Structure formats: structure tokens, C-alpha cells
PDB file of C-alpha atoms in Angstrom:
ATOM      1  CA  UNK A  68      69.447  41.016 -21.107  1.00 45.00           C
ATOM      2  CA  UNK A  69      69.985  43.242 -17.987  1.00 45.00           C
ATOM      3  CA  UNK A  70      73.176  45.330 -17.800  1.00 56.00           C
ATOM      4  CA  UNK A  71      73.964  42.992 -14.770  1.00 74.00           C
ATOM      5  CA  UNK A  72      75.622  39.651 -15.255  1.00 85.00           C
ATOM      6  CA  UNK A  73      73.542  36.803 -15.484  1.00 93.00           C
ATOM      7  CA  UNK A  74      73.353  33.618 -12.476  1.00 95.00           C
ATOM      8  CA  UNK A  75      72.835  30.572 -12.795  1.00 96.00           C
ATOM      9  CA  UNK A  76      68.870  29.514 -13.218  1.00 96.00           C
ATOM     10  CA  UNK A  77      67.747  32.569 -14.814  1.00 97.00           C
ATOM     11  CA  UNK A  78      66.087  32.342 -18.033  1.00 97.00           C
ATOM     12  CA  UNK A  79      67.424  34.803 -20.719  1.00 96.00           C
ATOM     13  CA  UNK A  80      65.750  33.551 -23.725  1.00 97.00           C
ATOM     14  CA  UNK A  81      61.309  33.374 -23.811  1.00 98.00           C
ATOM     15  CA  UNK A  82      59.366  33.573 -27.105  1.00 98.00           C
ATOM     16  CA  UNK A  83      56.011  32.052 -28.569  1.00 98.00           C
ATOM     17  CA  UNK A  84      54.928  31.775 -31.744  1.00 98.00           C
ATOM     18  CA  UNK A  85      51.635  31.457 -33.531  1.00 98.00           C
ATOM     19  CA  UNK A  86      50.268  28.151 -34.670  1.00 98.00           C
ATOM     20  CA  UNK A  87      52.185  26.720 -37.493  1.00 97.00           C
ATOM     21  CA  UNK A  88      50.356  26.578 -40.420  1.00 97.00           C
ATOM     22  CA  UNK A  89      50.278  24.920 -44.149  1.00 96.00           C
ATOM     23  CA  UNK A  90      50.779  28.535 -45.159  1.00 96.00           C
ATOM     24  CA  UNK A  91      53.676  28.561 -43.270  1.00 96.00           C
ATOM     25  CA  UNK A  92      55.255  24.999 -44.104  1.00 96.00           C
ATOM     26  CA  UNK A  93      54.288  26.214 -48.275  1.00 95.00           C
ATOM     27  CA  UNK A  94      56.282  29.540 -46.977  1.00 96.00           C
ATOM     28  CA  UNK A  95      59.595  27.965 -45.621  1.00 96.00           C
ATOM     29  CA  UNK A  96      59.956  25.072 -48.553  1.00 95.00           C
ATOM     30  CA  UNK A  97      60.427  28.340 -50.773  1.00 94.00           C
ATOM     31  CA  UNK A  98      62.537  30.322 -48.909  1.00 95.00           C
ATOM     32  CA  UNK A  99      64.577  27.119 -47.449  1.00 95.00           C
ATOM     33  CA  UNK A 100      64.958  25.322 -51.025  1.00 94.00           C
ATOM     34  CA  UNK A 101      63.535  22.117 -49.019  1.00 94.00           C
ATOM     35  CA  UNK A 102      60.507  21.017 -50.958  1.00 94.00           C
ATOM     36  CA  UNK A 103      60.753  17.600 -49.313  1.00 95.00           C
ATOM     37  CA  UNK A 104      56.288  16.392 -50.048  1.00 95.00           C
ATOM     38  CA  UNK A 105      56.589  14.990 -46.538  1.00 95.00           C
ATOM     39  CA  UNK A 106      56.082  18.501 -44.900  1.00 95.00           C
ATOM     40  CA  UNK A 107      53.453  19.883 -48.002  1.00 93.00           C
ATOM     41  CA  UNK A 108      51.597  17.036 -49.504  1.00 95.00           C
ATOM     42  CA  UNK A 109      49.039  15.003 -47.355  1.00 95.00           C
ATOM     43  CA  UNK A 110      48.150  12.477 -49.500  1.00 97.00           C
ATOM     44  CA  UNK A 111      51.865  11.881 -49.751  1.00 97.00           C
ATOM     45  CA  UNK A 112      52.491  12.422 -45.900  1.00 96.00           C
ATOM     46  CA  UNK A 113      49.339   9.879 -45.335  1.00 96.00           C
ATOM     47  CA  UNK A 114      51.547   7.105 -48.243  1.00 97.00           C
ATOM     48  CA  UNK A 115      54.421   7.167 -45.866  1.00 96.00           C
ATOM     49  CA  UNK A 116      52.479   6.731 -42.879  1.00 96.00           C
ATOM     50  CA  UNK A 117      51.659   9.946 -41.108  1.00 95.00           C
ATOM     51  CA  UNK A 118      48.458  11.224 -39.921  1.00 95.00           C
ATOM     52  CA  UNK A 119      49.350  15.018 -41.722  1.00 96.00           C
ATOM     53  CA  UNK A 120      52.403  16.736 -43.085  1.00 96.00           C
ATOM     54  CA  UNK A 121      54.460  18.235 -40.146  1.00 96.00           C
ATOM     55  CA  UNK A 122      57.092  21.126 -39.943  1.00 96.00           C
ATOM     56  CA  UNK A 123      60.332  20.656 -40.739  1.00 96.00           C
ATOM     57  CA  UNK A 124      63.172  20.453 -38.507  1.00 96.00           C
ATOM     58  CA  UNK A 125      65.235  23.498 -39.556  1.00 96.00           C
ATOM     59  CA  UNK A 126      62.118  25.579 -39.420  1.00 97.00           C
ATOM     60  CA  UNK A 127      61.725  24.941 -35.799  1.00 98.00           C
ATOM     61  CA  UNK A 128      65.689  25.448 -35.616  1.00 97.00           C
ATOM     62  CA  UNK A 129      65.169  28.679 -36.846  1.00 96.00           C
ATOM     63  CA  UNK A 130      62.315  29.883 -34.335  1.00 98.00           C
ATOM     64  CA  UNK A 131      64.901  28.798 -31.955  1.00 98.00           C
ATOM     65  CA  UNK A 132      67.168  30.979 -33.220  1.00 97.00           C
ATOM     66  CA  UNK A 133      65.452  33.712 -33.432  1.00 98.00           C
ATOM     67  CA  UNK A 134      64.795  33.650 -29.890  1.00 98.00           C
ATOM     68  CA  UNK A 135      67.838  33.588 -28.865  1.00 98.00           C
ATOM     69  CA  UNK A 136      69.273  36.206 -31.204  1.00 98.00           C
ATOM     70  CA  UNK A 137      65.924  38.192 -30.046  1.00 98.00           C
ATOM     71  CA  UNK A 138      67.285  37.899 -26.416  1.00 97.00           C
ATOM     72  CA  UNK A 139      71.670  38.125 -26.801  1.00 96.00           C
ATOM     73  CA  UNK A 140      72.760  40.250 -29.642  1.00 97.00           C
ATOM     74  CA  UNK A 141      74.242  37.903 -32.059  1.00 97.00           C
ATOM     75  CA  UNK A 142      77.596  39.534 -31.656  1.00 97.00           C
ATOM     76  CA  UNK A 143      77.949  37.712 -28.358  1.00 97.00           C
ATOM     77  CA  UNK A 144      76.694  34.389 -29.002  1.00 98.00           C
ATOM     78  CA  UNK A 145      79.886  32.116 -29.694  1.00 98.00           C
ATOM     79  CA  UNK A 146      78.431  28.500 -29.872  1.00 97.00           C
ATOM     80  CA  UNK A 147      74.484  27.019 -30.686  1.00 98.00           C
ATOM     81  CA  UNK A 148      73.771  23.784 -31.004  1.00 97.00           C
ATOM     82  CA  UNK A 149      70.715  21.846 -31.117  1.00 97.00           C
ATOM     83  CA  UNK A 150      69.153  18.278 -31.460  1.00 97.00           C
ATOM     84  CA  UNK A 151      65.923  17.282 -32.642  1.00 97.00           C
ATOM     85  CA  UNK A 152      63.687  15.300 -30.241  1.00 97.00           C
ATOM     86  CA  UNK A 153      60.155  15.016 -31.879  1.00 97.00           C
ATOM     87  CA  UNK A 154      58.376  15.665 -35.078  1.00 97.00           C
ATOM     88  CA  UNK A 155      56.415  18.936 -34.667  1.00 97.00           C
ATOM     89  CA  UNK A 156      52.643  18.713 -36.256  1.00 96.00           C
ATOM     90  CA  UNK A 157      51.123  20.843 -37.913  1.00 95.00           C
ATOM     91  CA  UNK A 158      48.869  23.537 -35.171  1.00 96.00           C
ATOM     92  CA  UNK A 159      51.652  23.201 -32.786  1.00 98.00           C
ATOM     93  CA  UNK A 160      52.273  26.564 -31.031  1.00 98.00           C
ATOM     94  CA  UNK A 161      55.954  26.761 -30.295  1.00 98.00           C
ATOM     95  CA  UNK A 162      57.753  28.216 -26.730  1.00 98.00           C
ATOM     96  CA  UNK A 163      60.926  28.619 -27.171  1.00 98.00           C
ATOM     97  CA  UNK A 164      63.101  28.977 -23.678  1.00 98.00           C
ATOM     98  CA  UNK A 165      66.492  29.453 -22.990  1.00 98.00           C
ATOM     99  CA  UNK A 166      68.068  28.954 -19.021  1.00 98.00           C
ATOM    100  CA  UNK A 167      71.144  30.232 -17.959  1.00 98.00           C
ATOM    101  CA  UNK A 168      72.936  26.729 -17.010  1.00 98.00           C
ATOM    102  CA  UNK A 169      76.991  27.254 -15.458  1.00 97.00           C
ATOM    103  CA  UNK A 170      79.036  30.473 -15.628  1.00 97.00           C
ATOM    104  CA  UNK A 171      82.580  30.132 -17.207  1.00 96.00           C
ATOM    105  CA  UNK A 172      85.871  31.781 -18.064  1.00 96.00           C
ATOM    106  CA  UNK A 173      87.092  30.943 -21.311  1.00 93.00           C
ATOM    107  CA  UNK A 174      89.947  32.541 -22.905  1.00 91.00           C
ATOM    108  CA  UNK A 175      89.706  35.454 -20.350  1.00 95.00           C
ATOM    109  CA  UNK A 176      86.399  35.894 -21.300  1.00 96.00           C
ATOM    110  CA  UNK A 177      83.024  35.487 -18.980  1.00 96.00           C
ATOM    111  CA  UNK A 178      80.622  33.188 -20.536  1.00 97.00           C
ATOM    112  CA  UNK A 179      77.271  31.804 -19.663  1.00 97.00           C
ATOM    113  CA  UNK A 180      76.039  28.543 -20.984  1.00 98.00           C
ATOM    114  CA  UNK A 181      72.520  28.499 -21.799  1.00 98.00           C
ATOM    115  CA  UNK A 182      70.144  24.953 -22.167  1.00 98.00           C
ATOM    116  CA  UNK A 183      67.478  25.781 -24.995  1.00 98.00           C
ATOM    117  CA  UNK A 184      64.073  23.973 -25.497  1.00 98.00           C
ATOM    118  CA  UNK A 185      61.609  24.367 -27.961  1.00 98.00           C
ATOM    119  CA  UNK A 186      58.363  22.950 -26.568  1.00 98.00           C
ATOM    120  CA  UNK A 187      54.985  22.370 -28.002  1.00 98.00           C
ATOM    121  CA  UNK A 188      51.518  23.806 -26.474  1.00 98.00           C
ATOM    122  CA  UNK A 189      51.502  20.399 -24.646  1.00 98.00           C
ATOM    123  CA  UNK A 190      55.026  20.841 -23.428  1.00 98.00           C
ATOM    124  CA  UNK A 191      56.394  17.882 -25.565  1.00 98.00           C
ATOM    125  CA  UNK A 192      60.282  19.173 -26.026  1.00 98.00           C
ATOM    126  CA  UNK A 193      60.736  19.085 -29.791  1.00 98.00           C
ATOM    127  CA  UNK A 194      64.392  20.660 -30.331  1.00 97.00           C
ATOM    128  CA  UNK A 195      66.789  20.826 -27.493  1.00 98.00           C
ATOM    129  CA  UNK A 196      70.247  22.669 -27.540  1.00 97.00           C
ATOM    130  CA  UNK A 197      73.220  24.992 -25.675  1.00 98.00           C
ATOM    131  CA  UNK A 198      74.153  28.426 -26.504  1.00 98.00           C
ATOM    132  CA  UNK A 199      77.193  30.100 -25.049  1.00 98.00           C
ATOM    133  CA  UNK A 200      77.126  33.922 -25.077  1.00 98.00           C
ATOM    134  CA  UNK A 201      79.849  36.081 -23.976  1.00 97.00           C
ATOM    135  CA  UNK A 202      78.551  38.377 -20.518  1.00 95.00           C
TER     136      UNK A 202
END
């Protein structure tokens, strides 16, 4: 961020990442303990009715927060919060954005609020959230 306050409308959080991979799914079931089949095994993913295996949710979470805490140093961030709003398939090449939505005092305290999205290379919104970061 700029050593000047943000406004409303500006967007403090931008990052892309590569296409996700089965490398990458086989990657995060490890590290994430989540070895659900649904996001490794096609013949399984194809059983419960799914073209392919697709990411999981937390993984996208996690790009998500990575671009924010790329952006605001964690220190300031004092709420995140997201929803999920679509499965994300396998190839999809994730932006993750972050707009500066209403500046607030809280606790004596400036604060911006900030609406997240994490969109695919189609722009289908897959997560959507709200950070608040101290200014």
C-alpha cells in the first residue's frame, strides 16, 4: 500500500496465479491433511458425477489469502472472511482482487473495509469475502 490513506474504490489487493494443476491438488491434500478422492481421483470424481476432480475450497481460500497478506502486512489485517460461490476446475487460472469498499473509525482506529473476489480466467467469481485492515 501507499504511505497515503486509502479512498474508497481503490483496489489494494491484485494477484494471479498459474493454472491449477493435479500436481498442485496431489500437493495441497498433503500439506492440508484433506485427502478427500473428490479433488485427486477421476474415476472417483467421474462416480459422483463430475466431469474431473476440482480444487478444493480452502486451497483457493488460501490464494486469497495470500493476496491479501501480499498487499497489507498481516499485522494490520483485523477481520477476513470469505464464502464460496463455485467449484473451481481443474486449469482455472485464479485473479484474486481486493477493493477498498467504506472507510471507518472503530475503536479510535481508521479502518478500511475491503470486498475480495477470487475469479476464474472467465471471470466466474469463485470465493467472495471482506477484509478490514487498520490504515
Amino acid at each position: 500500500m501507499s504511505a497515503t490513506s486509502p479512498a474508497v474504490g481503490d483496489r489494494l489487493v491484485h494477484k494471479e496465479f498459474p493454472p491449477i494443476t493435479r500436481h498442485r491438488l496431489a500437493l495441497y491434500c498433503g500439506a492440508s491433511g484433506d485427502h478427500n478422492p473428490i479433488h485427486v481421483d477421476i474415476d472417483f470424481a467421474k462416480q459422483a458425477g463430475f466431469p474431473d476432480v476440482f480444487t478444493h475450497g480452502m486451497l483457493v481460500m488460501g490464494y486469497l489469502g495470500q493476496a491479501l497478506t501480499d498487499a497489507v502486512a498481516p499485522s494490520r489485517i483485523r477481520s477476513f472472511s470469505t464464502r464460496f460461490a463455485a467449484i473451481t476446475q481443474l486449469g482455472a487460472r485464479l485473479t484474486c482482487e481486493g477493493m477498498v469498499t467504506e472507510l471507518i473509525e472503530q475503536g479510535g482506529e481508521m479502518r478500511a473495509k475491503i470486498a475480495l473476489t477470487t475469479k476464474d480466467q472467465n471471470g466466474e467469481v469463485k470465493l467472495a469475502g471482506e477484509a478490514v485492515i487498520a490504515v
